[in-house]
Amino acid sequence: MEPLLPVYARADLAFERGDGAHVFDAAGRRYLDFSSGIAVTALGHAHPHLIAALKTQAEKLWHTSNAVRIPEQERLGARLVAATFADTVFFTNSGTEAVECAIKMARKYHSAHGAPERYRIVTFSGAFHGRTLAAIAAGGDLKKIEGFGPKLDGFDSVPFGDWAALRTALSDAHGAVMIEPIQGEGGIRQVPDEDLRALRKLCDERGMLLILDEVQCGVGRTGQFYAHEWAGIRPDILATAKGLGGGFPVGACLATERAASGMTAGSHGSTFGGNPLAMAVANAVLDVILADGFLESVVKTGAALHEELEALATRHHNMVDEVRGRGLMLGLKVRGDNRAVVAGLRTSGLLTVAASENVVRLLPPLMIGPEHIAEAVDILDRALAAPEMQA
Ligand code: PLP
């Protein structure tokens, strides 16, 4: 057996180094990285400011426990609070752990307020919230749940976008709704802003907490710091990760004071969460993403790429059905097999990611320029025209 647990169908390809929007294999072949390690390397590879932050911290202190104060953590927490709806933050090492914290917090809120029976959470078909037992139960995809013993109770999945079904499914046992403002794994499926506002209103009417999973769509990817800001709403709890560390593992659960009111000393924890190295890098990521003009540039670049992709979809209407997404979280719904398209693009030097609904995801670093868009469109044009790609 191979030494690595065979839970991935990996491409036979390895990269040796990265530079900005490109990665290079051992033979020196260059690839344009429009996958960003699945929306993680938001500032590209080898960003000098992130390298400097990591090196400086590495020479000072790597790790203490959360039994003591961690100044870099306090700084990042305060900055996230200042930049978002949140009053408080818990740091994790991954998106799944941020989601787990969000689920526990919602349950604990109702329990602490005298309604422990309100532990159920409504989720949506096509959702992906991670791979822990709670996260797979929340995601609702049977393929990911089966064989792992009893499905964790407390999640009720309703069809994505079917708000009537949501209202029908609601009972007094529901204490929260959890949703991705844009489904990533689900195929770049966006919740319209007016629906997100209606969901906020429904949660308020029913005394439910609104949990947003912005693990993939957050940290500037859509051109707002967090995607829900486009809708002008404020969630109660939000899970974030991926781009927050720019490639260093870090996640966070953000919450309002009210939503977090059940969480007290001992009710949650993590050995590594909020570690000084992760905090130093995430603080450096925020230096760039929250700098004046950065998010505006993501909106502009996203619009330019979107426009190019629409034109590409017209040129290759036999191959591309639709362009989806917002900012630099974009998807091409293709005909034929999206995984074959992703593989063909990879062979042609462009890294993308497959998603449900036959979508090819384009998740470039947020600092790409017109030259990267031109390079991507050129590769897409040539790859989609190749005879072996024809649907
Ligand atoms: N939630 C969403 C929306 C995601 O896209 C992902 C990962 O793809 C996760 C949660 C899980 O994050 P992680 O893989 O960091 O645990």
mmCIF file of N, CA and C and ligand atoms in Angstrom, residues 38 93-97 99 128-131 135 180 182-185 213-217 239 241-242 250 361, ligand 1:
data_model
loop_
_atom_site.group_PDB
_atom_site.id
_atom_site.type_symbol
_atom_site.label_atom_id
_atom_site.label_comp_id
_atom_site.label_asym_id
_atom_site.label_seq_id
_atom_site.Cartn_x
_atom_site.Cartn_y
_atom_site.Cartn_z
ATOM 1 N N ILE A 38 -7.264 25.712 -3.789
ATOM 2 C CA ILE A 38 -8.705 25.834 -3.459
ATOM 3 C C ILE A 38 -8.962 27.068 -2.581
ATOM 4 N N ASN A 93 -7.561 25.906 13.215
ATOM 5 C CA ASN A 93 -6.514 25.587 12.233
ATOM 6 C C ASN A 93 -7.072 25.270 10.855
ATOM 7 N N SER A 94 -8.384 25.231 10.741
ATOM 8 C CA SER A 94 -8.988 24.830 9.463
ATOM 9 C C SER A 94 -10.419 25.360 9.398
ATOM 10 N N GLY A 95 -10.988 25.232 8.173
ATOM 11 C CA GLY A 95 -12.370 25.641 7.995
ATOM 12 C C GLY A 95 -13.338 24.750 8.744
ATOM 13 N N THR A 96 -13.077 23.441 8.692
ATOM 14 C CA THR A 96 -13.975 22.508 9.378
ATOM 15 C C THR A 96 -14.063 22.830 10.865
ATOM 16 N N GLU A 97 -12.921 23.126 11.450
ATOM 17 C CA GLU A 97 -12.928 23.438 12.888
ATOM 18 C C GLU A 97 -13.678 24.749 13.169
ATOM 19 N N VAL A 99 -16.238 25.753 11.447
ATOM 20 C CA VAL A 99 -17.646 25.359 11.331
ATOM 21 C C VAL A 99 -18.090 24.624 12.602
ATOM 22 N N PHE A 128 -21.189 22.349 1.395
ATOM 23 C CA PHE A 128 -20.009 21.656 1.910
ATOM 24 C C PHE A 128 -19.497 22.448 3.102
ATOM 25 N N HIS A 129 -19.423 21.764 4.253
ATOM 26 C CA HIS A 129 -18.981 22.447 5.464
ATOM 27 C C HIS A 129 -17.745 21.810 6.083
ATOM 28 N N GLY A 130 -17.184 20.789 5.418
ATOM 29 C CA GLY A 130 -15.982 20.156 5.953
ATOM 30 C C GLY A 130 -16.182 18.673 6.180
ATOM 31 N N ARG A 131 -15.235 18.061 6.893
ATOM 32 C CA ARG A 131 -15.168 16.593 6.933
ATOM 33 C C ARG A 131 -15.248 15.971 8.324
ATOM 34 N N ALA A 135 -19.576 18.129 10.468
ATOM 35 C CA ALA A 135 -19.574 18.861 9.194
ATOM 36 C C ALA A 135 -20.149 18.025 8.051
ATOM 37 N N GLU A 180 -23.755 28.834 3.014
ATOM 38 C CA GLU A 180 -22.634 29.510 2.337
ATOM 39 C C GLU A 180 -23.242 30.596 1.439
ATOM 40 N N ILE A 182 -22.015 31.894 -1.084
ATOM 41 C CA ILE A 182 -21.808 31.299 -2.413
ATOM 42 C C ILE A 182 -21.282 29.886 -2.175
ATOM 43 N N GLN A 183 -22.022 28.890 -2.635
ATOM 44 C CA GLN A 183 -21.522 27.523 -2.498
ATOM 45 C C GLN A 183 -20.304 27.350 -3.395
ATOM 46 N N GLY A 184 -19.220 26.848 -2.814
ATOM 47 C CA GLY A 184 -18.013 26.603 -3.595
ATOM 48 C C GLY A 184 -18.025 25.205 -4.197
ATOM 49 N N GLU A 185 -17.893 24.205 -3.332
ATOM 50 C CA GLU A 185 -17.901 22.811 -3.805
ATOM 51 C C GLU A 185 -19.211 22.518 -4.541
ATOM 52 N N ASP A 213 -21.193 30.218 6.459
ATOM 53 C CA ASP A 213 -19.933 29.526 6.194
ATOM 54 C C ASP A 213 -19.254 30.267 5.050
ATOM 55 N N GLU A 214 -18.297 31.115 5.425
ATOM 56 C CA GLU A 214 -17.547 31.892 4.417
ATOM 57 C C GLU A 214 -16.120 31.374 4.308
ATOM 58 N N VAL A 215 -15.963 30.078 4.570
ATOM 59 C CA VAL A 215 -14.628 29.486 4.505
ATOM 60 C C VAL A 215 -14.032 29.665 3.107
ATOM 61 N N GLN A 216 -14.870 29.509 2.085
ATOM 62 C CA GLN A 216 -14.357 29.633 0.714
ATOM 63 C C GLN A 216 -14.589 31.033 0.118
ATOM 64 N N CYS A 217 -15.735 31.632 0.418
ATOM 65 C CA CYS A 217 -16.075 32.891 -0.267
ATOM 66 C C CYS A 217 -15.614 34.133 0.494
ATOM 67 N N ALA A 239 -18.030 31.356 9.899
ATOM 68 C CA ALA A 239 -16.819 30.529 9.837
ATOM 69 C C ALA A 239 -15.958 31.020 8.688
ATOM 70 N N ALA A 241 -11.695 30.736 6.964
ATOM 71 C CA ALA A 241 -10.401 30.021 6.975
ATOM 72 C C ALA A 241 -9.706 30.311 5.648
ATOM 73 N N LYS A 242 -9.245 29.272 4.970
ATOM 74 C CA LYS A 242 -8.626 29.348 3.641
ATOM 75 C C LYS A 242 -7.784 30.614 3.419
ATOM 76 N N VAL A 250 -4.962 28.380 9.068
ATOM 77 C CA VAL A 250 -5.636 29.148 10.118
ATOM 78 C C VAL A 250 -7.103 29.328 9.745
ATOM 79 N N ARG A 361 -14.121 25.605 -11.500
ATOM 80 C CA ARG A 361 -13.946 26.817 -10.691
ATOM 81 C C ARG A 361 -12.670 27.561 -11.043
HETATM 82 N N1 PLP B 1 -16.658 25.168 4.422
HETATM 83 C C1 PLP B 1 -16.516 25.477 3.123
HETATM 84 C C2 PLP B 1 -17.516 26.371 2.462
HETATM 85 C C3 PLP B 1 -15.447 24.954 2.386
HETATM 86 O O1 PLP B 1 -15.323 25.254 1.089
HETATM 87 C C4 PLP B 1 -14.510 24.127 3.058
HETATM 88 C C5 PLP B 1 -13.379 23.542 2.312
HETATM 89 O O2 PLP B 1 -13.386 23.426 1.106
HETATM 90 C C6 PLP B 1 -14.692 23.847 4.413
HETATM 91 C C7 PLP B 1 -15.779 24.394 5.062
HETATM 92 C C8 PLP B 1 -13.723 22.979 5.139
HETATM 93 O O3 PLP B 1 -12.521 23.655 5.329
HETATM 94 P P1 PLP B 1 -11.174 22.856 5.641
HETATM 95 O O4 PLP B 1 -10.909 21.965 4.490
HETATM 96 O O5 PLP B 1 -10.148 23.937 5.854
HETATM 97 O O6 PLP B 1 -11.404 22.091 6.895
#
